[in-house]
Amino acid sequence: MMDLYLLRYFLAVVETGSFTRAADRTFVTQPTLSAGIKKLEAQVGQPLFERSNRRVFLTDAGTRFLPRAKAILHECNLAMQALEETATTPVLRLGVLTTLSSRAVGELLALYKEAEPKVTVEVYDGTEQELTNRLDDRSLDYALSVYRGETKDKALPLFDEKYVFILPLQHRLASRRSVGAADLAEDYMIVRSRCEVLSETSRYFTDQNVRPRLVYRTPNDSRAIAMVAAGIGGTVVPESLVDDRVRAVNLSGFDYHRKLALFRPRYQLAAGTTQLAANFERHVENCWGGYV
């Protein structure tokens, strides 16, 4: 009999593209996750992944196995949902894009808890793709993520924000309103590896024959901003991530924005939770509609 935790390991590797990140996501060590994947491959009788030094890829067998694995977990989540609907304490499962402002999300949920103190809020961090997958398999009710023009039955558009370049407060360019690639040619650069416009940022500099020295790469936005404040380098961030430790300036000719939305449940809500959902959507829209 196949253990469900092995399927969760499998999907985590698919979604993150890495055994290390998958282990972090499933709260186990990498050797434990690797052993679990080997056990799963032994059970199905075929290798599911091709390993390389930088990333893992699905084999043909893994590609065929993926929709079945999602379907199995989907049915299990439905069963758990049915049990939760009989519980006395309502539960709201919310996915949060990793690149959203921690402070803004915290304030949003603090106000919601004041209004709905009896609701238990379970929060999950994830990339845009991870949140989409979790909505699809019904392990999330809602998600705060990047809006790509989805219809209103799928997503509630919230606010639009631009990307800016942040510098230490004492930086020689900190008094400027905008800077260009040439102005930053001698500066050090910090890379936010989960930035939605990472490739566009790289292209912005290379198109102008500028290659700033990369001194730090991290998926952790709070750490990236702390390193900017410490004078290690500068980086591109969504405007909502800017705080009083750094100075934000516009990048001349870098006109990228992102729009955020509240993604709605991908399933029919139980009769007893429709009002709870409506209240949550109204709260998010009131707080974040036109936030920036």
PDB file of C-alpha atoms in Angstrom:
ATOM      1  CA  MET A   1       0.000   0.000   0.000  1.00  0.00           C
ATOM      2  CA  MET A   2       1.319   3.439  -0.957  1.00  0.00           C
ATOM      3  CA  ASP A   3       1.774   5.933   1.894  1.00  0.00           C
ATOM      4  CA  LEU A   4       0.299   9.391   1.382  1.00  0.00           C
ATOM      5  CA  TYR A   5       3.392  11.099   2.736  1.00  0.00           C
ATOM      6  CA  LEU A   6       5.376   9.663  -0.191  1.00  0.00           C
ATOM      7  CA  LEU A   7       2.988  11.330  -2.625  1.00  0.00           C
ATOM      8  CA  ARG A   8       3.412  14.625  -0.763  1.00  0.00           C
ATOM      9  CA  TYR A   9       7.201  14.260  -1.061  1.00  0.00           C
ATOM     10  CA  PHE A  10       6.808  13.556  -4.789  1.00  0.00           C
ATOM     11  CA  LEU A  11       4.598  16.601  -5.427  1.00  0.00           C
ATOM     12  CA  ALA A  12       6.863  18.827  -3.350  1.00  0.00           C
ATOM     13  CA  VAL A  13       9.847  17.892  -5.533  1.00  0.00           C
ATOM     14  CA  VAL A  14       7.787  18.512  -8.691  1.00  0.00           C
ATOM     15  CA  GLU A  15       6.635  21.927  -7.486  1.00  0.00           C
ATOM     16  CA  THR A  16       9.992  23.160  -6.169  1.00  0.00           C
ATOM     17  CA  GLY A  17      12.290  21.452  -8.677  1.00  0.00           C
ATOM     18  CA  SER A  18      14.705  20.619  -5.887  1.00  0.00           C
ATOM     19  CA  PHE A  19      15.109  17.940  -3.232  1.00  0.00           C
ATOM     20  CA  THR A  20      16.477  20.547  -0.816  1.00  0.00           C
ATOM     21  CA  ARG A  21      13.539  22.952  -1.207  1.00  0.00           C
ATOM     22  CA  ALA A  22      11.084  20.057  -1.172  1.00  0.00           C
ATOM     23  CA  ALA A  23      12.525  18.873   2.144  1.00  0.00           C
ATOM     24  CA  ASP A  24      12.113  22.371   3.593  1.00  0.00           C
ATOM     25  CA  ARG A  25       8.533  22.523   2.403  1.00  0.00           C
ATOM     26  CA  THR A  26       7.589  19.128   3.867  1.00  0.00           C
ATOM     27  CA  PHE A  27       9.492  19.803   7.122  1.00  0.00           C
ATOM     28  CA  VAL A  28      11.864  16.842   6.836  1.00  0.00           C
ATOM     29  CA  THR A  29      15.596  16.503   6.235  1.00  0.00           C
ATOM     30  CA  GLN A  30      16.860  16.037   2.694  1.00  0.00           C
ATOM     31  CA  PRO A  31      18.080  12.451   3.378  1.00  0.00           C
ATOM     32  CA  THR A  32      14.614  11.582   4.718  1.00  0.00           C
ATOM     33  CA  LEU A  33      12.937  12.990   1.623  1.00  0.00           C
ATOM     34  CA  SER A  34      15.413  11.281  -0.722  1.00  0.00           C
ATOM     35  CA  ALA A  35      14.817   7.963   1.014  1.00  0.00           C
ATOM     36  CA  GLY A  36      11.068   8.495   0.663  1.00  0.00           C
ATOM     37  CA  ILE A  37      11.362   9.154  -3.082  1.00  0.00           C
ATOM     38  CA  LYS A  38      13.490   6.005  -3.503  1.00  0.00           C
ATOM     39  CA  LYS A  39      10.849   4.030  -1.603  1.00  0.00           C
ATOM     40  CA  LEU A  40       8.111   5.435  -3.847  1.00  0.00           C
ATOM     41  CA  GLU A  41      10.119   4.603  -6.988  1.00  0.00           C
ATOM     42  CA  ALA A  42      10.613   1.073  -5.685  1.00  0.00           C
ATOM     43  CA  GLN A  43       6.861   0.738  -5.123  1.00  0.00           C
ATOM     44  CA  VAL A  44       5.950   1.918  -8.638  1.00  0.00           C
ATOM     45  CA  GLY A  45       8.824  -0.022 -10.177  1.00  0.00           C
ATOM     46  CA  GLN A  46      10.250   2.852 -12.227  1.00  0.00           C
ATOM     47  CA  PRO A  47      12.375   5.973 -11.667  1.00  0.00           C
ATOM     48  CA  LEU A  48      10.231   9.091 -11.382  1.00  0.00           C
ATOM     49  CA  PHE A  49      12.964  11.745 -11.564  1.00  0.00           C
ATOM     50  CA  GLU A  50      16.088  12.450 -13.551  1.00  0.00           C
ATOM     51  CA  ARG A  51      18.679  14.071 -11.296  1.00  0.00           C
ATOM     52  CA  SER A  52      21.183  16.729 -12.380  1.00  0.00           C
ATOM     53  CA  ASN A  53      23.580  18.942 -10.430  1.00  0.00           C
ATOM     54  CA  ARG A  54      21.211  21.915 -10.467  1.00  0.00           C
ATOM     55  CA  ARG A  55      17.661  20.596 -10.859  1.00  0.00           C
ATOM     56  CA  VAL A  56      15.532  17.472 -11.054  1.00  0.00           C
ATOM     57  CA  PHE A  57      13.182  16.614 -13.917  1.00  0.00           C
ATOM     58  CA  LEU A  58      10.315  14.169 -14.293  1.00  0.00           C
ATOM     59  CA  THR A  59      10.927  11.000 -16.284  1.00  0.00           C
ATOM     60  CA  ASP A  60       8.236   9.801 -18.698  1.00  0.00           C
ATOM     61  CA  ALA A  61       6.975   7.542 -15.917  1.00  0.00           C
ATOM     62  CA  GLY A  62       6.964  10.480 -13.508  1.00  0.00           C
ATOM     63  CA  THR A  63       4.984  12.588 -15.970  1.00  0.00           C
ATOM     64  CA  ARG A  64       2.350   9.860 -16.273  1.00  0.00           C
ATOM     65  CA  PHE A  65       2.283   9.351 -12.510  1.00  0.00           C
ATOM     66  CA  LEU A  66       1.858  13.085 -11.652  1.00  0.00           C
ATOM     67  CA  PRO A  67      -1.887  13.543 -12.427  1.00  0.00           C
ATOM     68  CA  ARG A  68      -2.698  10.317 -10.561  1.00  0.00           C
ATOM     69  CA  ALA A  69      -0.754  11.442  -7.506  1.00  0.00           C
ATOM     70  CA  LYS A  70      -2.592  14.781  -7.530  1.00  0.00           C
ATOM     71  CA  ALA A  71      -5.940  13.000  -7.871  1.00  0.00           C
ATOM     72  CA  ILE A  72      -5.223  10.737  -4.895  1.00  0.00           C
ATOM     73  CA  LEU A  73      -4.285  13.639  -2.626  1.00  0.00           C
ATOM     74  CA  HIS A  74      -7.226  15.612  -3.964  1.00  0.00           C
ATOM     75  CA  GLU A  75      -9.634  12.893  -2.824  1.00  0.00           C
ATOM     76  CA  CYS A  76      -7.923  12.692   0.565  1.00  0.00           C
ATOM     77  CA  ASN A  77      -8.261  16.460   0.989  1.00  0.00           C
ATOM     78  CA  LEU A  78     -11.956  16.179   0.141  1.00  0.00           C
ATOM     79  CA  ALA A  79     -12.346  13.551   2.836  1.00  0.00           C
ATOM     80  CA  MET A  80     -10.573  15.750   5.381  1.00  0.00           C
ATOM     81  CA  GLN A  81     -12.685  18.720   4.321  1.00  0.00           C
ATOM     82  CA  ALA A  82     -15.848  16.710   4.921  1.00  0.00           C
ATOM     83  CA  LEU A  83     -14.667  15.961   8.447  1.00  0.00           C
ATOM     84  CA  GLU A  84     -13.658  19.566   9.080  1.00  0.00           C
ATOM     85  CA  GLU A  85     -17.127  20.760   8.096  1.00  0.00           C
ATOM     86  CA  THR A  86     -18.497  18.982  11.151  1.00  0.00           C
ATOM     87  CA  ALA A  87     -15.987  20.598  13.494  1.00  0.00           C
ATOM     88  CA  THR A  88     -17.146  23.321  15.861  1.00  0.00           C
ATOM     89  CA  THR A  89     -14.316  25.725  14.957  1.00  0.00           C
ATOM     90  CA  PRO A  90     -14.326  27.017  11.360  1.00  0.00           C
ATOM     91  CA  VAL A  91     -10.984  26.803   9.548  1.00  0.00           C
ATOM     92  CA  LEU A  92      -9.730  29.063   6.747  1.00  0.00           C
ATOM     93  CA  ARG A  93      -6.699  27.812   4.785  1.00  0.00           C
ATOM     94  CA  LEU A  94      -4.851  30.714   3.175  1.00  0.00           C
ATOM     95  CA  GLY A  95      -1.870  30.567   0.834  1.00  0.00           C
ATOM     96  CA  VAL A  96       0.462  33.581   0.775  1.00  0.00           C
ATOM     97  CA  LEU A  97       2.928  34.396  -1.988  1.00  0.00           C
ATOM     98  CA  THR A  98       6.445  34.357  -0.557  1.00  0.00           C
ATOM     99  CA  THR A  99       7.246  37.770  -2.065  1.00  0.00           C
ATOM    100  CA  LEU A 100       4.407  39.581  -0.314  1.00  0.00           C
ATOM    101  CA  SER A 101       5.217  41.991   2.494  1.00  0.00           C
ATOM    102  CA  SER A 102       5.248  40.079   5.800  1.00  0.00           C
ATOM    103  CA  ARG A 103       4.187  43.206   7.653  1.00  0.00           C
ATOM    104  CA  ALA A 104       1.249  43.892   5.340  1.00  0.00           C
ATOM    105  CA  VAL A 105       0.044  40.280   5.477  1.00  0.00           C
ATOM    106  CA  GLY A 106       0.386  40.268   9.257  1.00  0.00           C
ATOM    107  CA  GLU A 107      -1.659  43.450   9.594  1.00  0.00           C
ATOM    108  CA  LEU A 108      -4.311  42.095   7.217  1.00  0.00           C
ATOM    109  CA  LEU A 109      -4.740  38.898   9.243  1.00  0.00           C
ATOM    110  CA  ALA A 110      -4.563  40.654  12.608  1.00  0.00           C
ATOM    111  CA  LEU A 111      -7.539  42.813  11.634  1.00  0.00           C
ATOM    112  CA  TYR A 112      -9.382  39.754  10.347  1.00  0.00           C
ATOM    113  CA  LYS A 113      -8.813  37.902  13.627  1.00  0.00           C
ATOM    114  CA  GLU A 114     -10.214  40.883  15.506  1.00  0.00           C
ATOM    115  CA  ALA A 115     -13.371  40.716  13.381  1.00  0.00           C
ATOM    116  CA  GLU A 116     -13.611  36.885  13.367  1.00  0.00           C
ATOM    117  CA  PRO A 117     -11.954  35.645  16.593  1.00  0.00           C
ATOM    118  CA  LYS A 118     -13.523  32.179  16.370  1.00  0.00           C
ATOM    119  CA  VAL A 119     -12.043  31.388  12.960  1.00  0.00           C
ATOM    120  CA  THR A 120      -8.813  29.391  12.837  1.00  0.00           C
ATOM    121  CA  VAL A 121      -6.561  30.681  10.046  1.00  0.00           C
ATOM    122  CA  GLU A 122      -4.003  28.230   8.651  1.00  0.00           C
ATOM    123  CA  VAL A 123      -1.338  30.017   6.593  1.00  0.00           C
ATOM    124  CA  TYR A 124       0.904  28.465   3.934  1.00  0.00           C
ATOM    125  CA  ASP A 125       3.779  30.187   2.124  1.00  0.00           C
ATOM    126  CA  GLY A 126       4.515  29.336  -1.485  1.00  0.00           C
ATOM    127  CA  THR A 127       5.565  30.431  -4.930  1.00  0.00           C
ATOM    128  CA  GLU A 128       2.964  31.381  -7.513  1.00  0.00           C
ATOM    129  CA  GLN A 129       2.980  27.853  -8.982  1.00  0.00           C
ATOM    130  CA  GLU A 130       2.915  26.143  -5.598  1.00  0.00           C
ATOM    131  CA  LEU A 131      -0.150  28.133  -4.562  1.00  0.00           C
ATOM    132  CA  THR A 132      -1.898  27.349  -7.840  1.00  0.00           C
ATOM    133  CA  ASN A 133      -1.245  23.639  -7.337  1.00  0.00           C
ATOM    134  CA  ARG A 134      -2.548  23.763  -3.779  1.00  0.00           C
ATOM    135  CA  LEU A 135      -5.715  25.536  -4.908  1.00  0.00           C
ATOM    136  CA  ASP A 136      -6.186  22.887  -7.593  1.00  0.00           C
ATOM    137  CA  ASP A 137      -5.829  19.984  -5.174  1.00  0.00           C
ATOM    138  CA  ARG A 138      -8.045  21.777  -2.624  1.00  0.00           C
ATOM    139  CA  SER A 139      -5.468  21.889   0.141  1.00  0.00           C
ATOM    140  CA  LEU A 140      -6.040  25.686   0.143  1.00  0.00           C
ATOM    141  CA  ASP A 141      -9.261  27.674   0.305  1.00  0.00           C
ATOM    142  CA  TYR A 142      -7.802  31.030  -0.754  1.00  0.00           C
ATOM    143  CA  ALA A 143      -4.484  32.401  -1.942  1.00  0.00           C
ATOM    144  CA  LEU A 144      -2.943  35.864  -2.164  1.00  0.00           C
ATOM    145  CA  SER A 145      -0.865  35.805  -5.332  1.00  0.00           C
ATOM    146  CA  VAL A 146      -0.071  37.526  -8.631  1.00  0.00           C
ATOM    147  CA  TYR A 147      -3.063  38.358 -10.822  1.00  0.00           C
ATOM    148  CA  ARG A 148      -2.723  37.239 -14.445  1.00  0.00           C
ATOM    149  CA  GLY A 149      -6.116  38.321 -15.757  1.00  0.00           C
ATOM    150  CA  GLU A 150      -8.155  35.453 -14.327  1.00  0.00           C
ATOM    151  CA  THR A 151     -11.941  35.741 -14.404  1.00  0.00           C
ATOM    152  CA  LYS A 152     -13.790  37.064 -11.351  1.00  0.00           C
ATOM    153  CA  ASP A 153     -15.085  33.656 -10.380  1.00  0.00           C
ATOM    154  CA  LYS A 154     -11.458  32.611  -9.865  1.00  0.00           C
ATOM    155  CA  ALA A 155      -9.815  35.752  -8.497  1.00  0.00           C
ATOM    156  CA  LEU A 156     -10.651  39.060  -6.851  1.00  0.00           C
ATOM    157  CA  PRO A 157      -8.228  41.745  -8.184  1.00  0.00           C
ATOM    158  CA  LEU A 158      -6.801  43.906  -5.403  1.00  0.00           C
ATOM    159  CA  PHE A 159      -4.001  46.377  -6.098  1.00  0.00           C
ATOM    160  CA  ASP A 160      -1.230  47.206  -8.504  1.00  0.00           C
ATOM    161  CA  GLU A 161       2.313  48.101  -7.457  1.00  0.00           C
ATOM    162  CA  LYS A 162       5.511  49.009  -9.270  1.00  0.00           C
ATOM    163  CA  TYR A 163       9.011  47.617  -8.793  1.00  0.00           C
ATOM    164  CA  VAL A 164      11.687  49.923  -7.416  1.00  0.00           C
ATOM    165  CA  PHE A 165      15.394  49.682  -6.684  1.00  0.00           C
ATOM    166  CA  ILE A 166      16.393  49.900  -3.017  1.00  0.00           C
ATOM    167  CA  LEU A 167      19.658  51.272  -1.670  1.00  0.00           C
ATOM    168  CA  PRO A 168      21.196  51.815   1.782  1.00  0.00           C
ATOM    169  CA  LEU A 169      20.119  55.104   3.331  1.00  0.00           C
ATOM    170  CA  GLN A 170      23.675  56.515   3.132  1.00  0.00           C
ATOM    171  CA  HIS A 171      24.249  55.469  -0.484  1.00  0.00           C
ATOM    172  CA  ARG A 172      25.617  58.151  -2.811  1.00  0.00           C
ATOM    173  CA  LEU A 173      22.469  57.852  -4.994  1.00  0.00           C
ATOM    174  CA  ALA A 174      19.951  57.747  -2.156  1.00  0.00           C
ATOM    175  CA  SER A 175      18.886  61.352  -2.697  1.00  0.00           C
ATOM    176  CA  ARG A 176      17.953  60.717  -6.327  1.00  0.00           C
ATOM    177  CA  ARG A 177      14.379  60.027  -7.437  1.00  0.00           C
ATOM    178  CA  SER A 178      15.509  57.732 -10.229  1.00  0.00           C
ATOM    179  CA  VAL A 179      18.701  56.082 -11.418  1.00  0.00           C
ATOM    180  CA  GLY A 180      19.761  54.288 -14.584  1.00  0.00           C
ATOM    181  CA  ALA A 181      21.757  51.144 -15.225  1.00  0.00           C
ATOM    182  CA  ALA A 182      24.927  53.170 -15.885  1.00  0.00           C
ATOM    183  CA  ASP A 183      24.607  54.836 -12.457  1.00  0.00           C
ATOM    184  CA  LEU A 184      24.780  51.397 -10.829  1.00  0.00           C
ATOM    185  CA  ALA A 185      27.608  49.975 -12.932  1.00  0.00           C
ATOM    186  CA  GLU A 186      30.083  50.032 -10.045  1.00  0.00           C
ATOM    187  CA  ASP A 187      27.603  48.881  -7.411  1.00  0.00           C
ATOM    188  CA  TYR A 188      27.054  45.452  -5.902  1.00  0.00           C
ATOM    189  CA  MET A 189      23.817  43.606  -6.530  1.00  0.00           C
ATOM    190  CA  ILE A 190      21.681  41.363  -4.326  1.00  0.00           C
ATOM    191  CA  VAL A 191      19.495  38.822  -6.135  1.00  0.00           C
ATOM    192  CA  ARG A 192      16.052  37.939  -4.804  1.00  0.00           C
ATOM    193  CA  SER A 193      15.790  34.499  -6.354  1.00  0.00           C
ATOM    194  CA  ARG A 194      11.980  34.374  -6.134  1.00  0.00           C
ATOM    195  CA  CYS A 195      11.402  37.783  -7.698  1.00  0.00           C
ATOM    196  CA  GLU A 196       8.730  37.638 -10.415  1.00  0.00           C
ATOM    197  CA  VAL A 197      10.747  39.974 -12.669  1.00  0.00           C
ATOM    198  CA  LEU A 198      14.156  38.408 -12.086  1.00  0.00           C
ATOM    199  CA  SER A 199      14.827  37.714 -15.765  1.00  0.00           C
ATOM    200  CA  GLU A 200      13.553  41.178 -16.756  1.00  0.00           C
ATOM    201  CA  THR A 201      15.914  42.766 -14.222  1.00  0.00           C
ATOM    202  CA  SER A 202      18.883  40.862 -15.606  1.00  0.00           C
ATOM    203  CA  ARG A 203      17.941  41.821 -19.149  1.00  0.00           C
ATOM    204  CA  TYR A 204      17.552  45.489 -18.157  1.00  0.00           C
ATOM    205  CA  PHE A 205      21.207  45.680 -17.145  1.00  0.00           C
ATOM    206  CA  THR A 206      22.673  43.462 -19.879  1.00  0.00           C
ATOM    207  CA  ASP A 207      20.805  45.371 -22.599  1.00  0.00           C
ATOM    208  CA  GLN A 208      22.716  48.456 -21.459  1.00  0.00           C
ATOM    209  CA  ASN A 209      26.026  46.573 -21.235  1.00  0.00           C
ATOM    210  CA  VAL A 210      26.089  46.867 -17.462  1.00  0.00           C
ATOM    211  CA  ARG A 211      26.908  43.837 -15.303  1.00  0.00           C
ATOM    212  CA  PRO A 212      26.855  44.750 -11.605  1.00  0.00           C
ATOM    213  CA  ARG A 213      28.752  42.341  -9.369  1.00  0.00           C
ATOM    214  CA  LEU A 214      26.439  39.844  -7.677  1.00  0.00           C
ATOM    215  CA  VAL A 215      27.350  39.472  -4.010  1.00  0.00           C
ATOM    216  CA  TYR A 216      24.350  37.711  -2.483  1.00  0.00           C
ATOM    217  CA  ARG A 217      21.491  35.507  -3.693  1.00  0.00           C
ATOM    218  CA  THR A 218      18.585  34.545  -1.459  1.00  0.00           C
ATOM    219  CA  PRO A 219      14.935  33.397  -1.595  1.00  0.00           C
ATOM    220  CA  ASN A 220      14.346  35.261   1.676  1.00  0.00           C
ATOM    221  CA  ASP A 221      13.081  38.792   1.023  1.00  0.00           C
ATOM    222  CA  SER A 222      13.505  39.928   4.628  1.00  0.00           C
ATOM    223  CA  ARG A 223      17.142  38.832   4.522  1.00  0.00           C
ATOM    224  CA  ALA A 224      17.677  40.587   1.187  1.00  0.00           C
ATOM    225  CA  ILE A 225      16.307  43.874   2.537  1.00  0.00           C
ATOM    226  CA  ALA A 226      18.404  43.539   5.694  1.00  0.00           C
ATOM    227  CA  MET A 227      21.523  43.098   3.544  1.00  0.00           C
ATOM    228  CA  VAL A 228      20.643  46.213   1.557  1.00  0.00           C
ATOM    229  CA  ALA A 229      20.218  48.152   4.804  1.00  0.00           C
ATOM    230  CA  ALA A 230      23.616  46.846   5.927  1.00  0.00           C
ATOM    231  CA  GLY A 231      25.256  48.262   2.806  1.00  0.00           C
ATOM    232  CA  ILE A 232      26.024  44.927   1.133  1.00  0.00           C
ATOM    233  CA  GLY A 233      24.323  45.869  -2.143  1.00  0.00           C
ATOM    234  CA  GLY A 234      21.085  46.961  -3.803  1.00  0.00           C
ATOM    235  CA  THR A 235      18.173  45.067  -5.330  1.00  0.00           C
ATOM    236  CA  VAL A 236      14.823  45.315  -7.107  1.00  0.00           C
ATOM    237  CA  VAL A 237      11.694  44.838  -4.954  1.00  0.00           C
ATOM    238  CA  PRO A 238       7.945  45.425  -5.207  1.00  0.00           C
ATOM    239  CA  GLU A 239       7.142  48.795  -3.653  1.00  0.00           C
ATOM    240  CA  SER A 240       5.211  47.259  -0.734  1.00  0.00           C
ATOM    241  CA  LEU A 241       8.410  45.626   0.561  1.00  0.00           C
ATOM    242  CA  VAL A 242      10.157  48.963   1.126  1.00  0.00           C
ATOM    243  CA  ASP A 243      10.625  49.936   4.770  1.00  0.00           C
ATOM    244  CA  ASP A 244      12.357  52.751   6.650  1.00  0.00           C
ATOM    245  CA  ARG A 245      15.756  50.996   6.686  1.00  0.00           C
ATOM    246  CA  VAL A 246      16.321  51.542   2.960  1.00  0.00           C
ATOM    247  CA  ARG A 247      15.780  54.150   0.267  1.00  0.00           C
ATOM    248  CA  ALA A 248      13.692  53.345  -2.816  1.00  0.00           C
ATOM    249  CA  VAL A 249      14.449  54.939  -6.179  1.00  0.00           C
ATOM    250  CA  ASN A 250      12.939  54.360  -9.608  1.00  0.00           C
ATOM    251  CA  LEU A 251      14.927  52.529 -12.268  1.00  0.00           C
ATOM    252  CA  SER A 252      14.793  54.643 -15.410  1.00  0.00           C
ATOM    253  CA  GLY A 253      13.135  52.645 -18.198  1.00  0.00           C
ATOM    254  CA  PHE A 254      12.228  49.733 -15.919  1.00  0.00           C
ATOM    255  CA  ASP A 255       8.446  50.033 -15.980  1.00  0.00           C
ATOM    256  CA  TYR A 256       7.349  46.688 -14.580  1.00  0.00           C
ATOM    257  CA  HIS A 257       4.387  46.326 -12.246  1.00  0.00           C
ATOM    258  CA  ARG A 258       2.564  43.459 -10.625  1.00  0.00           C
ATOM    259  CA  LYS A 259      -1.091  43.161  -9.707  1.00  0.00           C
ATOM    260  CA  LEU A 260      -2.170  41.078  -6.750  1.00  0.00           C
ATOM    261  CA  ALA A 261      -5.405  39.219  -6.231  1.00  0.00           C
ATOM    262  CA  LEU A 262      -7.242  37.009  -3.794  1.00  0.00           C
ATOM    263  CA  PHE A 263      -7.718  33.663  -5.527  1.00  0.00           C
ATOM    264  CA  ARG A 264     -11.013  32.023  -4.677  1.00  0.00           C
ATOM    265  CA  PRO A 265     -11.767  28.369  -3.789  1.00  0.00           C
ATOM    266  CA  ARG A 266     -11.729  25.923  -6.685  1.00  0.00           C
ATOM    267  CA  TYR A 267     -14.629  23.938  -5.212  1.00  0.00           C
ATOM    268  CA  GLN A 268     -18.205  24.382  -4.044  1.00  0.00           C
ATOM    269  CA  LEU A 269     -18.229  25.666  -0.492  1.00  0.00           C
ATOM    270  CA  ALA A 270     -20.276  23.880   2.124  1.00  0.00           C
ATOM    271  CA  ALA A 271     -23.499  25.669   3.062  1.00  0.00           C
ATOM    272  CA  GLY A 272     -22.195  26.476   6.532  1.00  0.00           C
ATOM    273  CA  THR A 273     -19.067  28.252   5.273  1.00  0.00           C
ATOM    274  CA  THR A 274     -20.407  30.509   2.525  1.00  0.00           C
ATOM    275  CA  GLN A 275     -20.959  33.443   4.876  1.00  0.00           C
ATOM    276  CA  LEU A 276     -17.502  32.987   6.397  1.00  0.00           C
ATOM    277  CA  ALA A 277     -15.991  33.082   2.894  1.00  0.00           C
ATOM    278  CA  ALA A 278     -17.980  36.154   1.914  1.00  0.00           C
ATOM    279  CA  ASN A 279     -16.843  37.954   5.070  1.00  0.00           C
ATOM    280  CA  PHE A 280     -13.209  37.075   4.400  1.00  0.00           C
ATOM    281  CA  GLU A 281     -13.361  38.273   0.795  1.00  0.00           C
ATOM    282  CA  ARG A 282     -14.992  41.519   1.891  1.00  0.00           C
ATOM    283  CA  HIS A 283     -12.312  42.039   4.543  1.00  0.00           C
ATOM    284  CA  VAL A 284      -9.453  41.511   2.088  1.00  0.00           C
ATOM    285  CA  GLU A 285     -11.034  43.790  -0.498  1.00  0.00           C
ATOM    286  CA  ASN A 286     -11.649  46.531   2.092  1.00  0.00           C
ATOM    287  CA  CYS A 287      -8.064  46.340   3.353  1.00  0.00           C
ATOM    288  CA  TRP A 288      -6.153  45.754   0.113  1.00  0.00           C
ATOM    289  CA  GLY A 289      -8.375  47.050  -2.675  1.00  0.00           C
ATOM    290  CA  GLY A 290      -6.290  49.982  -3.927  1.00  0.00           C
ATOM    291  CA  TYR A 291      -3.758  49.322  -1.120  1.00  0.00           C
ATOM    292  CA  VAL A 292      -0.860  51.049  -2.887  1.00  0.00           C
TER     293      VAL A 292
END
